[in-house]
Amino acid sequence: MIRKTIAVILLLTLSSAVLTGCANNTDASGVCFAMDTVMSFTIYGKNRDAALAACQAEVYRLDALFSATDPRSDISRINAGAGEFVEVSDETAELIERSLSLSKTTDGAFDITVYALVECWGFISGDYRVPAADEITQLLGNTGSGTVEVQGGCVRIAGGQKIGFGAIAKGYLTDRIWSILESYEVSRAVISLGGNVLVLGDKPDKTAWRVGIEDPFTADGYFGVLSAADMAVVTSGGYQRYFEDDGKRYHHIFDPSNGYPSDSDLVSVTIAAKDGTLADALSTAFFVMGSTQAKRYYDNSDGFEMILVTKSKEVIISAGLRDVFTLPPQNGFTLTVTG
Ligand code: AMP
Ligand code: MG
C-alpha cells in the first residue's frame, strides 16, 4: 500500500496576532497556491494592499520561471535541451550558479541534479514507487553538479541529466518577497511558504513573532518555539512528504551519493538566516549530512543558526539561538547547545 502525506503548513506562527490584525483591519492577508505549497501572507503598514499584490505576483512569476513541470519554464527548457546550451533568464542562471556553489560547500549533499531521481521515485507525479536497484544506479550515473555549466545567460546540463529547484526555490522566493516588502516600506509582516517562514519586525502588540517548529515525530503541533524578527526560518524533514510501501517509509529528500531517501541521524533541520536561499539549501543539505557534519559546517561558516532534531529526540541548537529558542519540557526531547 502506498500512502502520501503532505504537511501543508510546516512552520506555523503561534501568534494570534495574525487574526487580531485582521479583526482590527490593520493588515492585508492573502493565501495562494504555488510550488506545490499553500502560501500565506500577512502584511502590515500603509502600503500593505499594494505590497500583498506585488508579493503574490512575484510568487507566480517565479513559479512560471522555475517550475520543473511547466514545459515553458527555464528549468523545463534546460531539461528538455540536456546536452545543449539553453538561454535562460539571468535570475535562473544566477540561482543555478548559487546551487552549484552550495553543492560544493556541502560536499554534494545539496544537489539540484537529483531531480531525475526525485521524479523516478514518483515524488513529482504522485505515482510513488520504489525503483529497481539498477534503475537507481543508472540515474546515479547522471547525478552530480560537476557537469552543469553556466556561461553568461546560457546553461548546459549533461545528456540524461535533469535539474530541479525543489530545495531552494522557496528560499529564493523568500528573499525576493523580503526585498519587495522593503521597497513598499513594509517593516512588519509574516509570510509562510510551507516550511519557509519569513518574519519581519515584531507583532502589533510589540512582542516578538513566535515561530513554532513542527514536531517531526507527530507532524502535528510543535516541539519548540523560536522568537524571531527580520529572519527567514526554514525547516526540512522527511515527515513533510513521504509514502509507505510494504510497511517502509520513503521520504522526499534524497542522498545524492546513493540515490535513496537519505538516512542520517536527523529527522528535521531548521535554519534561521537573513539569507532565505542559504537557509533553504542548508536545511535540505544538513538533513542529508547528519548532525556531525552539520555541526562541523556551522563551526566553519557564519550567517545562520540551526535547530537539529535527531532520531533519538535530541534537539541540538546552535549557540546563537540559546536565548531565543524555547523547548517546553515535554515528549522526551532533550536540548543540547553547540558551537
Ligand atoms: P526541502 O523541502 O527544501 O528540503 O527540499 C526537498 C525537495 O528538494 C524535494 O522534494 C526534492 O524535490 C528536492 N531534493 C531532494 N533531495 C535533494 C537534495 N539532496 N538536494 C537538492 N534537492 C533535493
Ligand atoms: Mg531546502
PDB file of N, CA and C in Angstrom, residues 216-217 236-239 264-269 287 308-313 333:
ATOM      1  N   PRO A 216       8.561  16.677  14.390  1.00  0.00           N
ATOM      2  CA  PRO A 216       8.757  15.768  13.253  1.00  0.00           C
ATOM      3  C   PRO A 216       8.251  14.353  13.533  1.00  0.00           C
ATOM      4  N   PHE A 217       8.008  14.045  14.796  1.00  0.00           N
ATOM      5  CA  PHE A 217       7.561  12.680  15.134  1.00  0.00           C
ATOM      6  C   PHE A 217       6.055  12.534  14.962  1.00  0.00           C
ATOM      7  N   SER A 236      13.355  21.550   6.986  1.00  0.00           N
ATOM      8  CA  SER A 236      13.295  20.379   6.107  1.00  0.00           C
ATOM      9  C   SER A 236      13.127  19.149   6.983  1.00  0.00           C
ATOM     10  N   GLY A 237      12.312  18.220   6.530  1.00  0.00           N
ATOM     11  CA  GLY A 237      12.162  16.985   7.302  1.00  0.00           C
ATOM     12  C   GLY A 237      11.531  15.903   6.458  1.00  0.00           C
ATOM     13  N   GLY A 238      11.898  14.685   6.735  1.00  0.00           N
ATOM     14  CA  GLY A 238      11.358  13.559   5.984  1.00  0.00           C
ATOM     15  C   GLY A 238       9.869  13.381   6.220  1.00  0.00           C
ATOM     16  N   TYR A 239       9.375  13.878   7.357  1.00  0.00           N
ATOM     17  CA  TYR A 239       7.953  13.730   7.692  1.00  0.00           C
ATOM     18  C   TYR A 239       7.072  14.628   6.822  1.00  0.00           C
ATOM     19  N   SER A 264      20.226   9.826   7.507  1.00  0.00           N
ATOM     20  CA  SER A 264      21.181  10.303   8.509  1.00  0.00           C
ATOM     21  C   SER A 264      20.537  10.138   9.881  1.00  0.00           C
ATOM     22  N   ASP A 265      21.170  10.711  10.906  1.00  0.00           N
ATOM     23  CA  ASP A 265      20.599  10.612  12.257  1.00  0.00           C
ATOM     24  C   ASP A 265      19.526  11.683  12.498  1.00  0.00           C
ATOM     25  N   LEU A 266      19.230  12.526  11.479  1.00  0.00           N
ATOM     26  CA  LEU A 266      18.325  13.659  11.700  1.00  0.00           C
ATOM     27  C   LEU A 266      16.916  13.404  11.173  1.00  0.00           C
ATOM     28  N   VAL A 267      15.923  13.897  11.908  1.00  0.00           N
ATOM     29  CA  VAL A 267      14.535  13.823  11.434  1.00  0.00           C
ATOM     30  C   VAL A 267      14.008  15.196  11.019  1.00  0.00           C
ATOM     31  N   SER A 268      14.634  16.258  11.506  1.00  0.00           N
ATOM     32  CA  SER A 268      14.301  17.571  10.950  1.00  0.00           C
ATOM     33  C   SER A 268      15.443  18.546  11.180  1.00  0.00           C
ATOM     34  N   VAL A 269      15.515  19.507  10.278  1.00  0.00           N
ATOM     35  CA  VAL A 269      16.545  20.548  10.359  1.00  0.00           C
ATOM     36  C   VAL A 269      15.872  21.885  10.115  1.00  0.00           C
ATOM     37  N   PHE A 287      20.032  17.912   6.475  1.00  0.00           N
ATOM     38  CA  PHE A 287      19.193  16.729   6.690  1.00  0.00           C
ATOM     39  C   PHE A 287      19.891  15.492   6.104  1.00  0.00           C
ATOM     40  N   LEU A 308      18.652  21.244  15.043  1.00  0.00           N
ATOM     41  CA  LEU A 308      18.677  19.883  14.504  1.00  0.00           C
ATOM     42  C   LEU A 308      17.895  18.983  15.455  1.00  0.00           C
ATOM     43  N   VAL A 309      17.095  18.090  14.896  1.00  0.00           N
ATOM     44  CA  VAL A 309      16.398  17.109  15.740  1.00  0.00           C
ATOM     45  C   VAL A 309      16.827  15.717  15.299  1.00  0.00           C
ATOM     46  N   THR A 310      17.338  14.940  16.249  1.00  0.00           N
ATOM     47  CA  THR A 310      17.822  13.599  15.887  1.00  0.00           C
ATOM     48  C   THR A 310      16.721  12.560  16.089  1.00  0.00           C
ATOM     49  N   LYS A 311      16.986  11.381  15.535  1.00  0.00           N
ATOM     50  CA  LYS A 311      16.039  10.274  15.673  1.00  0.00           C
ATOM     51  C   LYS A 311      15.801   9.943  17.142  1.00  0.00           C
ATOM     52  N   SER A 312      16.810  10.217  17.984  1.00  0.00           N
ATOM     53  CA  SER A 312      16.646   9.895  19.398  1.00  0.00           C
ATOM     54  C   SER A 312      16.114  11.088  20.212  1.00  0.00           C
ATOM     55  N   LYS A 313      15.465  12.044  19.502  1.00  0.00           N
ATOM     56  CA  LYS A 313      14.791  13.170  20.155  1.00  0.00           C
ATOM     57  C   LYS A 313      15.729  14.138  20.853  1.00  0.00           C
ATOM     58  N   PHE A 333      11.963  15.193  24.597  1.00  0.00           N
ATOM     59  CA  PHE A 333      13.044  15.863  23.869  1.00  0.00           C
ATOM     60  C   PHE A 333      14.108  16.338  24.860  1.00  0.00           C
TER      61      PHE A 333
END
